[in-house]
mmCIF file of C-alpha atoms and ligand atoms in Angstrom:
data_model
loop_
_atom_site.group_PDB
_atom_site.id
_atom_site.type_symbol
_atom_site.label_atom_id
_atom_site.label_comp_id
_atom_site.label_asym_id
_atom_site.label_seq_id
_atom_site.Cartn_x
_atom_site.Cartn_y
_atom_site.Cartn_z
ATOM 1 C CA UNK A 1 0.000 0.000 0.000
ATOM 2 C CA UNK A 2 1.370 3.416 -0.968
ATOM 3 C CA UNK A 3 2.293 5.738 1.880
ATOM 4 C CA UNK A 4 -0.680 7.986 2.522
ATOM 5 C CA UNK A 5 -0.683 11.126 4.556
ATOM 6 C CA UNK A 6 -4.265 12.253 4.525
ATOM 7 C CA UNK A 7 -5.690 15.590 5.597
ATOM 8 C CA UNK A 8 -9.322 15.417 6.684
ATOM 9 C CA UNK A 9 -10.842 18.866 7.234
ATOM 10 C CA UNK A 10 -13.818 19.341 9.549
ATOM 11 C CA UNK A 11 -13.079 16.040 11.281
ATOM 12 C CA UNK A 12 -14.426 17.229 14.645
ATOM 13 C CA UNK A 13 -17.896 17.743 13.164
ATOM 14 C CA UNK A 14 -20.703 15.265 12.657
ATOM 15 C CA UNK A 15 -19.806 13.458 9.415
ATOM 16 C CA UNK A 16 -16.089 14.250 9.654
ATOM 17 C CA UNK A 17 -15.754 12.458 12.983
ATOM 18 C CA UNK A 18 -17.197 9.263 11.484
ATOM 19 C CA UNK A 19 -14.844 9.552 8.499
ATOM 20 C CA UNK A 20 -11.814 10.118 10.754
ATOM 21 C CA UNK A 21 -12.738 7.117 12.938
ATOM 22 C CA UNK A 22 -13.203 4.857 9.901
ATOM 23 C CA UNK A 23 -9.888 5.885 8.309
ATOM 24 C CA UNK A 24 -7.880 5.734 11.560
ATOM 25 C CA UNK A 25 -9.103 2.207 12.314
ATOM 26 C CA UNK A 26 -9.125 0.813 8.793
ATOM 27 C CA UNK A 27 -5.762 2.188 7.667
ATOM 28 C CA UNK A 28 -3.274 1.920 10.534
ATOM 29 C CA UNK A 29 -0.388 2.571 8.114
ATOM 30 C CA UNK A 30 -1.792 5.944 7.042
ATOM 31 C CA UNK A 31 -1.193 9.205 8.866
ATOM 32 C CA UNK A 32 -4.534 10.942 9.371
ATOM 33 C CA UNK A 33 -4.358 14.670 10.111
ATOM 34 C CA UNK A 34 -7.613 16.319 11.187
ATOM 35 C CA UNK A 35 -7.726 20.091 10.616
ATOM 36 C CA UNK A 36 -10.684 21.705 12.360
ATOM 37 C CA UNK A 37 -11.351 25.238 13.528
ATOM 38 C CA UNK A 38 -13.656 23.998 16.298
ATOM 39 C CA UNK A 39 -16.525 26.290 15.500
ATOM 40 C CA UNK A 40 -19.730 25.809 17.487
ATOM 41 C CA UNK A 41 -20.250 22.614 15.403
ATOM 42 C CA UNK A 42 -16.867 21.042 16.080
ATOM 43 C CA UNK A 43 -16.612 18.968 19.231
ATOM 44 C CA UNK A 44 -13.452 17.054 20.213
ATOM 45 C CA UNK A 45 -15.627 14.778 22.337
ATOM 46 C CA UNK A 46 -16.796 13.257 19.034
ATOM 47 C CA UNK A 47 -13.311 11.753 18.657
ATOM 48 C CA UNK A 48 -12.361 11.070 22.276
ATOM 49 C CA UNK A 49 -11.900 7.365 21.423
ATOM 50 C CA UNK A 50 -9.469 8.167 18.596
ATOM 51 C CA UNK A 51 -7.251 10.687 20.413
ATOM 52 C CA UNK A 52 -3.903 9.153 21.251
ATOM 53 C CA UNK A 53 -3.916 6.707 18.318
ATOM 54 C CA UNK A 54 -0.421 6.696 16.790
ATOM 55 C CA UNK A 55 -1.669 7.354 13.240
ATOM 56 C CA UNK A 56 -3.908 10.304 14.240
ATOM 57 C CA UNK A 57 -3.057 13.982 14.668
ATOM 58 C CA UNK A 58 -5.453 16.807 15.501
ATOM 59 C CA UNK A 59 -4.622 20.346 14.388
ATOM 60 C CA UNK A 60 -6.812 23.250 15.437
ATOM 61 C CA UNK A 61 -6.915 25.699 12.558
ATOM 62 C CA UNK A 62 -8.938 27.515 9.944
ATOM 63 C CA UNK A 63 -9.028 26.378 6.301
ATOM 64 C CA UNK A 64 -9.137 30.091 5.363
ATOM 65 C CA UNK A 65 -5.697 30.628 6.928
ATOM 66 C CA UNK A 66 -3.530 29.848 3.903
ATOM 67 C CA UNK A 67 -0.207 30.192 5.711
ATOM 68 C CA UNK A 68 -1.251 27.672 8.330
ATOM 69 C CA UNK A 69 -2.641 25.300 5.685
ATOM 70 C CA UNK A 70 0.529 25.573 3.556
ATOM 71 C CA UNK A 71 2.633 24.815 6.604
ATOM 72 C CA UNK A 72 0.499 21.816 7.518
ATOM 73 C CA UNK A 73 0.490 20.351 3.972
ATOM 74 C CA UNK A 74 4.263 20.582 3.853
ATOM 75 C CA UNK A 75 4.948 19.463 7.447
ATOM 76 C CA UNK A 76 2.929 16.267 7.059
ATOM 77 C CA UNK A 77 3.717 15.773 3.361
ATOM 78 C CA UNK A 78 -0.018 15.486 2.642
ATOM 79 C CA UNK A 79 -0.884 13.576 -0.530
ATOM 80 C CA UNK A 80 -4.633 13.151 -0.075
ATOM 81 C CA UNK A 81 -7.290 15.589 1.120
ATOM 82 C CA UNK A 82 -10.826 14.743 2.200
ATOM 83 C CA UNK A 83 -12.488 18.125 2.609
ATOM 84 C CA UNK A 84 -15.537 18.304 4.868
ATOM 85 C CA UNK A 85 -15.002 21.544 6.812
ATOM 86 C CA UNK A 86 -17.944 23.847 6.211
ATOM 87 C CA UNK A 87 -20.732 25.848 7.676
ATOM 88 C CA UNK A 88 -23.486 23.288 7.262
ATOM 89 C CA UNK A 89 -26.835 24.549 8.548
ATOM 90 C CA UNK A 90 -29.335 26.054 6.097
ATOM 91 C CA UNK A 91 -31.149 28.140 8.748
ATOM 92 C CA UNK A 92 -27.880 29.767 9.845
ATOM 93 C CA UNK A 93 -27.088 30.540 6.198
ATOM 94 C CA UNK A 94 -30.315 32.534 6.021
ATOM 95 C CA UNK A 95 -29.335 34.694 9.007
ATOM 96 C CA UNK A 96 -25.581 34.942 8.260
ATOM 97 C CA UNK A 97 -24.825 34.233 4.565
ATOM 98 C CA UNK A 98 -21.374 35.842 4.705
ATOM 99 C CA UNK A 99 -20.078 33.211 7.113
ATOM 100 C CA UNK A 100 -21.007 30.609 4.498
ATOM 101 C CA UNK A 101 -19.207 32.441 1.685
ATOM 102 C CA UNK A 102 -16.147 32.831 3.915
ATOM 103 C CA UNK A 103 -15.733 29.212 4.966
ATOM 104 C CA UNK A 104 -17.402 27.249 2.192
ATOM 105 C CA UNK A 105 -16.231 29.328 -0.777
ATOM 106 C CA UNK A 106 -13.057 31.141 0.317
ATOM 107 C CA UNK A 107 -11.993 28.318 2.634
ATOM 108 C CA UNK A 108 -12.294 25.701 -0.103
ATOM 109 C CA UNK A 109 -10.485 27.956 -2.552
ATOM 110 C CA UNK A 110 -7.668 28.575 -0.046
ATOM 111 C CA UNK A 111 -7.302 24.843 0.470
ATOM 112 C CA UNK A 112 -7.217 24.187 -3.281
ATOM 113 C CA UNK A 113 -4.642 26.897 -3.808
ATOM 114 C CA UNK A 114 -2.436 25.679 -0.958
ATOM 115 C CA UNK A 115 -2.641 22.119 -2.351
ATOM 116 C CA UNK A 116 -1.752 23.339 -5.845
ATOM 117 C CA UNK A 117 1.320 25.123 -4.468
ATOM 118 C CA UNK A 118 2.368 22.214 -2.283
ATOM 119 C CA UNK A 119 1.923 19.603 -5.003
ATOM 120 C CA UNK A 120 3.710 21.853 -7.526
ATOM 121 C CA UNK A 121 2.016 20.351 -10.557
ATOM 122 C CA UNK A 122 3.190 16.827 -9.633
ATOM 123 C CA UNK A 123 -0.144 15.157 -9.127
ATOM 124 C CA UNK A 124 0.964 11.533 -9.114
ATOM 125 C CA UNK A 125 -0.650 9.744 -6.157
ATOM 126 C CA UNK A 126 -2.487 12.904 -5.109
ATOM 127 C CA UNK A 127 -6.236 13.398 -4.624
ATOM 128 C CA UNK A 128 -8.506 16.237 -3.517
ATOM 129 C CA UNK A 129 -11.887 14.833 -2.491
ATOM 130 C CA UNK A 130 -14.560 17.433 -1.881
ATOM 131 C CA UNK A 131 -17.590 16.479 0.214
ATOM 132 C CA UNK A 132 -20.708 18.253 -0.965
ATOM 133 C CA UNK A 133 -24.457 18.065 -0.813
ATOM 134 C CA UNK A 134 -27.445 17.157 -2.972
ATOM 135 C CA UNK A 135 -28.845 20.632 -2.176
ATOM 136 C CA UNK A 136 -26.736 22.108 -5.012
ATOM 137 C CA UNK A 137 -29.221 20.572 -7.474
ATOM 138 C CA UNK A 138 -32.153 22.603 -6.170
ATOM 139 C CA UNK A 139 -35.601 21.233 -5.460
ATOM 140 C CA UNK A 140 -37.552 18.386 -7.068
ATOM 141 C CA UNK A 141 -41.277 18.328 -7.717
ATOM 142 C CA UNK A 142 -43.256 15.359 -6.378
ATOM 143 C CA UNK A 143 -42.975 13.373 -9.624
ATOM 144 C CA UNK A 144 -39.464 14.343 -10.786
ATOM 145 C CA UNK A 145 -36.750 11.724 -11.146
ATOM 146 C CA UNK A 146 -34.059 11.831 -8.420
ATOM 147 C CA UNK A 147 -30.932 13.966 -8.939
ATOM 148 C CA UNK A 148 -28.185 12.313 -10.986
ATOM 149 C CA UNK A 149 -24.603 13.486 -11.524
ATOM 150 C CA UNK A 150 -25.715 15.241 -14.718
ATOM 151 C CA UNK A 151 -28.551 17.233 -13.127
ATOM 152 C CA UNK A 152 -27.917 20.966 -13.621
ATOM 153 C CA UNK A 153 -26.971 22.945 -10.520
ATOM 154 C CA UNK A 154 -29.773 25.188 -9.228
ATOM 155 C CA UNK A 155 -29.032 26.097 -5.602
ATOM 156 C CA UNK A 156 -31.603 28.131 -3.674
ATOM 157 C CA UNK A 157 -30.308 28.762 -0.144
ATOM 158 C CA UNK A 158 -27.141 30.665 0.769
ATOM 159 C CA UNK A 159 -25.833 27.318 2.100
ATOM 160 C CA UNK A 160 -26.420 25.444 -1.150
ATOM 161 C CA UNK A 161 -25.181 28.395 -3.214
ATOM 162 C CA UNK A 162 -21.928 28.394 -1.231
ATOM 163 C CA UNK A 163 -21.528 24.630 -1.644
ATOM 164 C CA UNK A 164 -22.300 24.858 -5.373
ATOM 165 C CA UNK A 165 -19.677 27.564 -5.705
ATOM 166 C CA UNK A 166 -17.090 25.428 -3.922
ATOM 167 C CA UNK A 167 -17.932 22.444 -6.159
ATOM 168 C CA UNK A 168 -17.339 24.668 -9.210
ATOM 169 C CA UNK A 169 -13.960 25.807 -7.851
ATOM 170 C CA UNK A 170 -12.898 22.197 -7.312
ATOM 171 C CA UNK A 171 -13.817 21.356 -10.912
ATOM 172 C CA UNK A 172 -12.074 24.526 -12.107
ATOM 173 C CA UNK A 173 -8.834 23.339 -10.436
ATOM 174 C CA UNK A 174 -9.310 19.966 -12.109
ATOM 175 C CA UNK A 175 -9.865 21.515 -15.545
ATOM 176 C CA UNK A 176 -7.388 24.393 -15.322
ATOM 177 C CA UNK A 177 -4.500 22.911 -13.362
ATOM 178 C CA UNK A 178 -5.084 19.185 -13.858
ATOM 179 C CA UNK A 179 -5.555 18.576 -10.129
ATOM 180 C CA UNK A 180 -6.983 15.083 -9.507
ATOM 181 C CA UNK A 181 -10.239 15.897 -7.779
ATOM 182 C CA UNK A 182 -13.498 14.130 -6.989
ATOM 183 C CA UNK A 183 -16.732 15.742 -5.810
ATOM 184 C CA UNK A 184 -19.307 13.706 -3.889
ATOM 185 C CA UNK A 185 -22.844 15.035 -3.411
ATOM 186 C CA UNK A 186 -24.704 13.374 -0.583
ATOM 187 C CA UNK A 187 -28.255 13.447 0.722
ATOM 188 C CA UNK A 188 -29.332 14.217 4.341
ATOM 189 C CA UNK A 189 -27.313 12.334 6.936
ATOM 190 C CA UNK A 190 -28.419 11.302 10.408
ATOM 191 C CA UNK A 191 -26.794 9.376 13.253
ATOM 192 C CA UNK A 192 -24.691 9.815 16.401
ATOM 193 C CA UNK A 193 -22.941 13.144 17.091
ATOM 194 C CA UNK A 194 -25.143 15.290 14.862
ATOM 195 C CA UNK A 195 -25.436 18.804 16.266
ATOM 196 C CA UNK A 196 -28.903 19.348 17.780
ATOM 197 C CA UNK A 197 -29.815 22.170 15.404
ATOM 198 C CA UNK A 198 -30.605 19.613 12.667
ATOM 199 C CA UNK A 199 -34.075 18.072 12.434
ATOM 200 C CA UNK A 200 -33.513 14.583 13.870
ATOM 201 C CA UNK A 201 -31.339 15.355 16.940
ATOM 202 C CA UNK A 202 -33.393 18.500 17.615
ATOM 203 C CA UNK A 203 -36.521 16.375 17.629
ATOM 204 C CA UNK A 204 -34.990 13.770 19.984
ATOM 205 C CA UNK A 205 -33.675 16.431 22.366
ATOM 206 C CA UNK A 206 -36.943 18.352 22.462
ATOM 207 C CA UNK A 207 -38.927 15.193 23.199
ATOM 208 C CA UNK A 208 -36.569 14.355 26.072
ATOM 209 C CA UNK A 209 -37.127 17.842 27.527
ATOM 210 C CA UNK A 210 -40.838 17.894 26.600
ATOM 211 C CA UNK A 211 -40.330 20.969 24.456
ATOM 212 C CA UNK A 212 -42.258 21.698 21.237
ATOM 213 C CA UNK A 213 -40.896 20.091 18.058
ATOM 214 C CA UNK A 214 -40.919 22.831 15.385
ATOM 215 C CA UNK A 215 -42.112 21.429 12.048
ATOM 216 C CA UNK A 216 -41.674 23.949 9.244
ATOM 217 C CA UNK A 217 -44.749 24.621 7.093
ATOM 218 C CA UNK A 218 -46.961 21.559 6.788
ATOM 219 C CA UNK A 219 -44.154 19.040 7.270
ATOM 220 C CA UNK A 220 -44.618 17.910 3.660
ATOM 221 C CA UNK A 221 -41.032 18.549 2.561
ATOM 222 C CA UNK A 222 -39.204 15.393 1.577
ATOM 223 C CA UNK A 223 -35.588 14.469 2.318
ATOM 224 C CA UNK A 224 -33.599 11.362 1.317
ATOM 225 C CA UNK A 225 -32.068 10.025 4.551
ATOM 226 C CA UNK A 226 -28.742 8.212 4.852
ATOM 227 C CA UNK A 227 -27.135 6.789 8.000
ATOM 228 C CA UNK A 228 -23.866 8.634 8.599
ATOM 229 C CA UNK A 229 -21.673 5.512 8.697
ATOM 230 C CA UNK A 230 -22.950 4.580 5.238
ATOM 231 C CA UNK A 231 -21.794 8.006 4.055
ATOM 232 C CA UNK A 232 -18.368 7.444 5.636
ATOM 233 C CA UNK A 233 -18.100 4.078 3.849
ATOM 234 C CA UNK A 234 -19.010 5.744 0.547
ATOM 235 C CA UNK A 235 -16.333 8.423 1.086
ATOM 236 C CA UNK A 236 -13.788 5.671 1.770
ATOM 237 C CA UNK A 237 -14.805 3.765 -1.389
ATOM 238 C CA UNK A 238 -14.620 6.893 -3.538
ATOM 239 C CA UNK A 239 -11.302 8.033 -2.047
ATOM 240 C CA UNK A 240 -9.641 4.707 -2.798
ATOM 241 C CA UNK A 241 -11.419 3.501 -5.912
ATOM 242 C CA UNK A 242 -13.257 6.457 -7.447
ATOM 243 C CA UNK A 243 -12.107 7.832 -10.784
ATOM 244 C CA UNK A 244 -10.311 11.178 -10.382
ATOM 245 C CA UNK A 245 -12.155 13.924 -12.211
ATOM 246 C CA UNK A 246 -15.551 12.339 -11.616
ATOM 247 C CA UNK A 247 -18.493 13.221 -9.405
ATOM 248 C CA UNK A 248 -20.492 10.683 -7.434
ATOM 249 C CA UNK A 249 -23.920 11.070 -5.886
ATOM 250 C CA UNK A 250 -24.471 9.343 -2.542
ATOM 251 C CA UNK A 251 -27.982 8.783 -1.233
ATOM 252 C CA UNK A 252 -30.032 6.594 1.033
ATOM 253 C CA UNK A 253 -32.724 5.859 -1.547
ATOM 254 C CA UNK A 254 -34.993 6.548 1.385
ATOM 255 C CA UNK A 255 -37.357 9.475 0.915
ATOM 256 C CA UNK A 256 -39.579 10.565 3.762
ATOM 257 C CA UNK A 257 -41.748 13.574 4.542
ATOM 258 C CA UNK A 258 -40.463 15.534 7.539
ATOM 259 C CA UNK A 259 -43.674 14.955 9.464
ATOM 260 C CA UNK A 260 -43.317 11.189 9.026
ATOM 261 C CA UNK A 261 -39.739 11.298 10.330
ATOM 262 C CA UNK A 262 -40.851 13.377 13.327
ATOM 263 C CA UNK A 263 -43.765 11.036 14.131
ATOM 264 C CA UNK A 264 -41.494 7.995 13.849
ATOM 265 C CA UNK A 265 -38.996 9.541 16.268
ATOM 266 C CA UNK A 266 -41.702 10.309 18.808
ATOM 267 C CA UNK A 267 -42.728 6.623 18.625
ATOM 268 C CA UNK A 268 -39.176 5.361 19.147
ATOM 269 C CA UNK A 269 -38.346 7.779 21.967
ATOM 270 C CA UNK A 270 -41.639 7.045 23.742
ATOM 271 C CA UNK A 271 -41.066 3.289 23.480
ATOM 272 C CA UNK A 272 -37.429 3.409 24.604
ATOM 273 C CA UNK A 273 -38.217 5.701 27.539
ATOM 274 C CA UNK A 274 -41.120 3.532 28.683
ATOM 275 C CA UNK A 275 -43.885 6.028 27.853
ATOM 276 C CA UNK A 276 -47.268 4.999 26.417
ATOM 277 C CA UNK A 277 -47.337 5.163 22.619
ATOM 278 C CA UNK A 278 -48.451 8.590 21.380
ATOM 279 C CA UNK A 279 -47.272 10.490 24.501
ATOM 280 C CA UNK A 280 -45.022 12.903 22.580
ATOM 281 C CA UNK A 281 -47.240 13.520 19.557
ATOM 282 C CA UNK A 282 -48.701 16.601 21.272
ATOM 283 C CA UNK A 283 -45.254 18.238 21.121
ATOM 284 C CA UNK A 284 -45.446 18.587 17.333
ATOM 285 C CA UNK A 285 -45.808 22.308 16.565
ATOM 286 C CA UNK A 286 -46.305 23.517 13.016
ATOM 287 C CA UNK A 287 -44.341 26.774 12.661
ATOM 288 C CA UNK A 288 -43.688 29.363 9.952
ATOM 289 C CA UNK A 289 -41.971 27.761 6.988
ATOM 290 C CA UNK A 290 -38.251 28.217 6.281
ATOM 291 C CA UNK A 291 -37.623 30.924 3.651
ATOM 292 C CA UNK A 292 -37.059 29.356 0.230
ATOM 293 C CA UNK A 293 -37.653 25.866 1.667
ATOM 294 C CA UNK A 294 -36.814 23.262 -1.008
ATOM 295 C CA UNK A 295 -39.742 20.872 -1.402
ATOM 296 C CA UNK A 296 -37.967 17.610 -2.129
ATOM 297 C CA UNK A 297 -34.487 16.118 -2.465
ATOM 298 C CA UNK A 298 -33.804 12.616 -3.761
ATOM 299 C CA UNK A 299 -30.573 11.093 -4.971
ATOM 300 C CA UNK A 300 -29.870 8.508 -7.638
ATOM 301 C CA UNK A 301 -26.670 6.747 -6.524
ATOM 302 C CA UNK A 302 -26.653 4.172 -9.356
ATOM 303 C CA UNK A 303 -23.226 5.335 -10.578
ATOM 304 C CA UNK A 304 -21.643 4.686 -7.186
ATOM 305 C CA UNK A 305 -23.408 1.330 -6.928
ATOM 306 C CA UNK A 306 -22.352 0.185 -10.406
ATOM 307 C CA UNK A 307 -18.777 1.495 -10.384
ATOM 308 C CA UNK A 308 -17.778 0.878 -6.788
ATOM 309 C CA UNK A 309 -20.369 -1.576 -5.481
ATOM 310 C CA UNK A 310 -21.422 0.782 -2.662
ATOM 311 C CA UNK A 311 -24.904 0.471 -1.232
ATOM 312 C CA UNK A 312 -26.392 1.733 2.025
ATOM 313 C CA UNK A 313 -26.178 -0.996 4.657
ATOM 314 C CA UNK A 314 -28.411 0.549 7.312
ATOM 315 C CA UNK A 315 -32.171 0.683 6.722
ATOM 316 C CA UNK A 316 -33.979 3.796 7.981
ATOM 317 C CA UNK A 317 -35.898 2.099 10.813
ATOM 318 C CA UNK A 318 -32.745 0.412 12.081
ATOM 319 C CA UNK A 319 -30.718 3.636 11.735
ATOM 320 C CA UNK A 320 -33.298 5.763 13.549
ATOM 321 C CA UNK A 321 -33.485 3.218 16.359
ATOM 322 C CA UNK A 322 -29.654 3.206 16.692
ATOM 323 C CA UNK A 323 -29.602 7.001 16.598
ATOM 324 C CA UNK A 324 -32.233 7.451 19.304
ATOM 325 C CA UNK A 325 -30.482 4.839 21.474
ATOM 326 C CA UNK A 326 -27.190 6.706 21.035
ATOM 327 C CA UNK A 327 -28.705 10.010 22.159
ATOM 328 C CA UNK A 328 -30.382 8.303 25.131
ATOM 329 C CA UNK A 329 -27.102 6.625 26.123
ATOM 330 C CA UNK A 330 -25.147 9.856 25.661
ATOM 331 C CA UNK A 331 -27.329 12.438 27.375
ATOM 332 C CA UNK A 332 -24.207 14.197 28.652
ATOM 333 C CA UNK A 333 -23.026 14.819 25.049
ATOM 334 C CA UNK A 334 -26.137 16.749 24.142
ATOM 335 C CA UNK A 335 -26.585 18.366 27.583
ATOM 336 C CA UNK A 336 -23.015 19.694 27.380
ATOM 337 C CA UNK A 337 -23.833 21.259 24.025
ATOM 338 C CA UNK A 338 -27.098 22.837 25.048
ATOM 339 C CA UNK A 339 -25.569 24.160 28.294
ATOM 340 C CA UNK A 340 -22.408 25.392 26.558
ATOM 341 C CA UNK A 341 -20.284 23.122 28.797
ATOM 342 C CA UNK A 342 -18.523 21.561 25.780
ATOM 343 C CA UNK A 343 -17.063 24.952 24.856
ATOM 344 C CA UNK A 344 -15.368 25.159 28.251
ATOM 345 C CA UNK A 345 -13.953 21.665 27.684
ATOM 346 C CA UNK A 346 -12.258 22.494 24.476
ATOM 347 C CA UNK A 347 -11.316 25.996 25.457
ATOM 348 C CA UNK A 348 -9.316 24.420 28.264
ATOM 349 C CA UNK A 349 -7.830 21.746 25.976
ATOM 350 C CA UNK A 350 -7.251 23.783 22.858
ATOM 351 C CA UNK A 351 -6.792 27.318 24.169
ATOM 352 C CA UNK A 352 -10.042 29.036 23.197
ATOM 353 C CA UNK A 353 -11.208 29.973 19.725
HETATM 354 P P1 NAD B 1 -20.854 19.993 10.865
HETATM 355 O O1 NAD B 1 -21.381 21.388 10.906
HETATM 356 O O2 NAD B 1 -21.331 19.001 11.874
HETATM 357 O O3 NAD B 1 -19.252 20.034 10.985
HETATM 358 C C1 NAD B 1 -18.473 20.956 10.276
HETATM 359 C C2 NAD B 1 -17.069 20.917 10.867
HETATM 360 O O4 NAD B 1 -16.254 21.847 10.134
HETATM 361 C C3 NAD B 1 -17.006 21.347 12.340
HETATM 362 O O5 NAD B 1 -16.184 20.456 13.069
HETATM 363 C C4 NAD B 1 -16.392 22.730 12.282
HETATM 364 O O6 NAD B 1 -15.641 23.061 13.445
HETATM 365 C C5 NAD B 1 -15.504 22.626 11.054
HETATM 366 N N1 NAD B 1 -15.230 23.932 10.439
HETATM 367 C C6 NAD B 1 -16.146 24.886 10.130
HETATM 368 N N2 NAD B 1 -15.528 25.958 9.587
HETATM 369 C C7 NAD B 1 -14.198 25.645 9.548
HETATM 370 C C8 NAD B 1 -13.048 26.344 9.076
HETATM 371 N N3 NAD B 1 -13.143 27.577 8.570
HETATM 372 N N4 NAD B 1 -11.852 25.725 9.157
HETATM 373 C C9 NAD B 1 -11.743 24.490 9.686
HETATM 374 N N5 NAD B 1 -12.796 23.798 10.153
HETATM 375 C C10 NAD B 1 -14.009 24.369 10.081
HETATM 376 O O7 NAD B 1 -21.125 19.519 9.389
HETATM 377 P P2 NAD B 1 -21.499 18.061 8.827
HETATM 378 O O8 NAD B 1 -22.962 17.907 8.874
HETATM 379 O O9 NAD B 1 -20.638 17.049 9.456
HETATM 380 O O10 NAD B 1 -21.092 18.248 7.290
HETATM 381 C C11 NAD B 1 -19.751 17.992 6.871
HETATM 382 C C12 NAD B 1 -19.663 18.232 5.371
HETATM 383 O O11 NAD B 1 -20.562 17.372 4.687
HETATM 384 C C13 NAD B 1 -20.012 19.659 4.949
HETATM 385 O O12 NAD B 1 -19.138 20.040 3.926
HETATM 386 C C14 NAD B 1 -21.435 19.544 4.446
HETATM 387 O O13 NAD B 1 -21.700 20.524 3.473
HETATM 388 C C15 NAD B 1 -21.414 18.147 3.857
HETATM 389 N N6 NAD B 1 -22.720 17.458 3.823
HETATM 390 C C16 NAD B 1 -23.470 17.358 4.970
HETATM 391 C C17 NAD B 1 -24.683 16.664 4.923
HETATM 392 C C18 NAD B 1 -25.518 16.492 6.165
HETATM 393 O O14 NAD B 1 -26.624 15.933 6.080
HETATM 394 N N7 NAD B 1 -25.068 16.898 7.344
HETATM 395 C C19 NAD B 1 -25.114 16.081 3.726
HETATM 396 C C20 NAD B 1 -24.306 16.212 2.583
HETATM 397 C C21 NAD B 1 -23.109 16.889 2.656
HETATM 398 P P1 TYD B 2 -32.178 20.054 8.365
HETATM 399 O O1 TYD B 2 -31.889 18.974 9.335
HETATM 400 O O2 TYD B 2 -31.889 21.467 8.763
HETATM 401 O O3 TYD B 2 -31.409 19.676 7.006
HETATM 402 P P2 TYD B 2 -31.517 20.366 5.530
HETATM 403 O O4 TYD B 2 -32.146 21.709 5.687
HETATM 404 O O5 TYD B 2 -30.094 20.451 5.134
HETATM 405 O O6 TYD B 2 -32.334 19.426 4.706
HETATM 406 O O7 TYD B 2 -33.697 19.976 7.949
HETATM 407 C C1 TYD B 2 -34.269 18.799 7.421
HETATM 408 C C2 TYD B 2 -35.697 19.119 7.047
HETATM 409 O O8 TYD B 2 -36.443 19.378 8.247
HETATM 410 C C3 TYD B 2 -35.827 20.369 6.199
HETATM 411 O O9 TYD B 2 -36.886 20.171 5.251
HETATM 412 C C4 TYD B 2 -36.213 21.454 7.194
HETATM 413 C C5 TYD B 2 -37.005 20.690 8.228
HETATM 414 N N1 TYD B 2 -36.892 21.206 9.617
HETATM 415 C C6 TYD B 2 -38.050 21.408 10.372
HETATM 416 O O10 TYD B 2 -39.181 21.173 9.907
HETATM 417 N N2 TYD B 2 -37.911 21.851 11.656
HETATM 418 C C7 TYD B 2 -36.702 22.126 12.207
HETATM 419 O O11 TYD B 2 -36.620 22.575 13.384
HETATM 420 C C8 TYD B 2 -35.517 21.917 11.420
HETATM 421 C C9 TYD B 2 -34.151 22.214 11.977
HETATM 422 C C10 TYD B 2 -35.668 21.439 10.131
#
């Protein structure tokens, strides 16, 4: 196996932490460097079990800081990049779009530019893998076919516009400078360690505290759900066996209306906490719809299935059950976040932000 020194950005976040864990365990001969700014969404507790592994290094830093990124690429002789660092929440992008342009657009561009300089046009054995979203394709109507890799980009939110822009920059570096790059566009993830601003963990947390569960609009919007470890396995498959220059869609093939997801979670939480069925249904609160709320996302991952043999392994019911159990077994994780305690933990470990 070739020597691999891999930079994973955003590894302290939700999906990144699962990718770091998979790579650290599966490839003991690789050096895995995790660069993360530790924004509100980054939590070192997500990787407590990986800290101290000989093939793992954590670096606190900002992808927008080109000097620091240059130094890191050279110091660790990085030859592969899996780029996940981003501002990731649509609602925040509506209140603070500039933060999304800064990190998702300028940050990705800084990383590309630093990699181009470091690799000096010698791209043998190098790869830049950019982790993106299905939201770049816009919104589907109820009867439209799922997004494929050839669907035209049509982003609607500041979040998806910033991700679309970063995808275009990655392809521009491929086409202009010959950088070996792959873009993956994935559907909605769920699972352990997801920040409780996103629908599923928010719903679980609010049920546990008997707080209202805000359902935007009529709850009719449809998302295609994928268990986070299936996404990590897809990223691994694409990193090692994907064709440089290509894009791959990754999806759960599992479309559900938001209201159906919310109802299902109330059922699971009620059952696992010993409450009579239906106890938490009264918490559902229909609230003003999100601005520009995309009606439906659905992903066609046939290319990934045919070329690389990847398929989701975790069915939605099983994944939701595992997710709820994880949040019940890790109440301290979510309580630390909602109380702000986790910030004190990493301020003391990593010297503030
Ligand atoms: P997340 O918000 O949980 O984590 C993002 C991580 O990036 C955090 O650890 C944060 O500290 C770090 N970060 C943010 N700005 C940074 C900067 N300037 N420099 C260095 N690190 C920085 O996000 P997530 O849900 O794990 O998403 C990870 C990636 O996957 C994102 O690129 C997102 O667009 C993409 N994606 C997410 C989903 C999903 O359902 N969550 C679906 C498809 C694609
Ligand atoms: P979210 O988890 O924010 O992911 P995304 O916006 O990237 O799809 O939201 C998933 C769906 O749930 C989306 O249609 C918006 C909706 N939603 C609610 O109805 N209530 C909420 O409180 C949140 C956070 C989301």
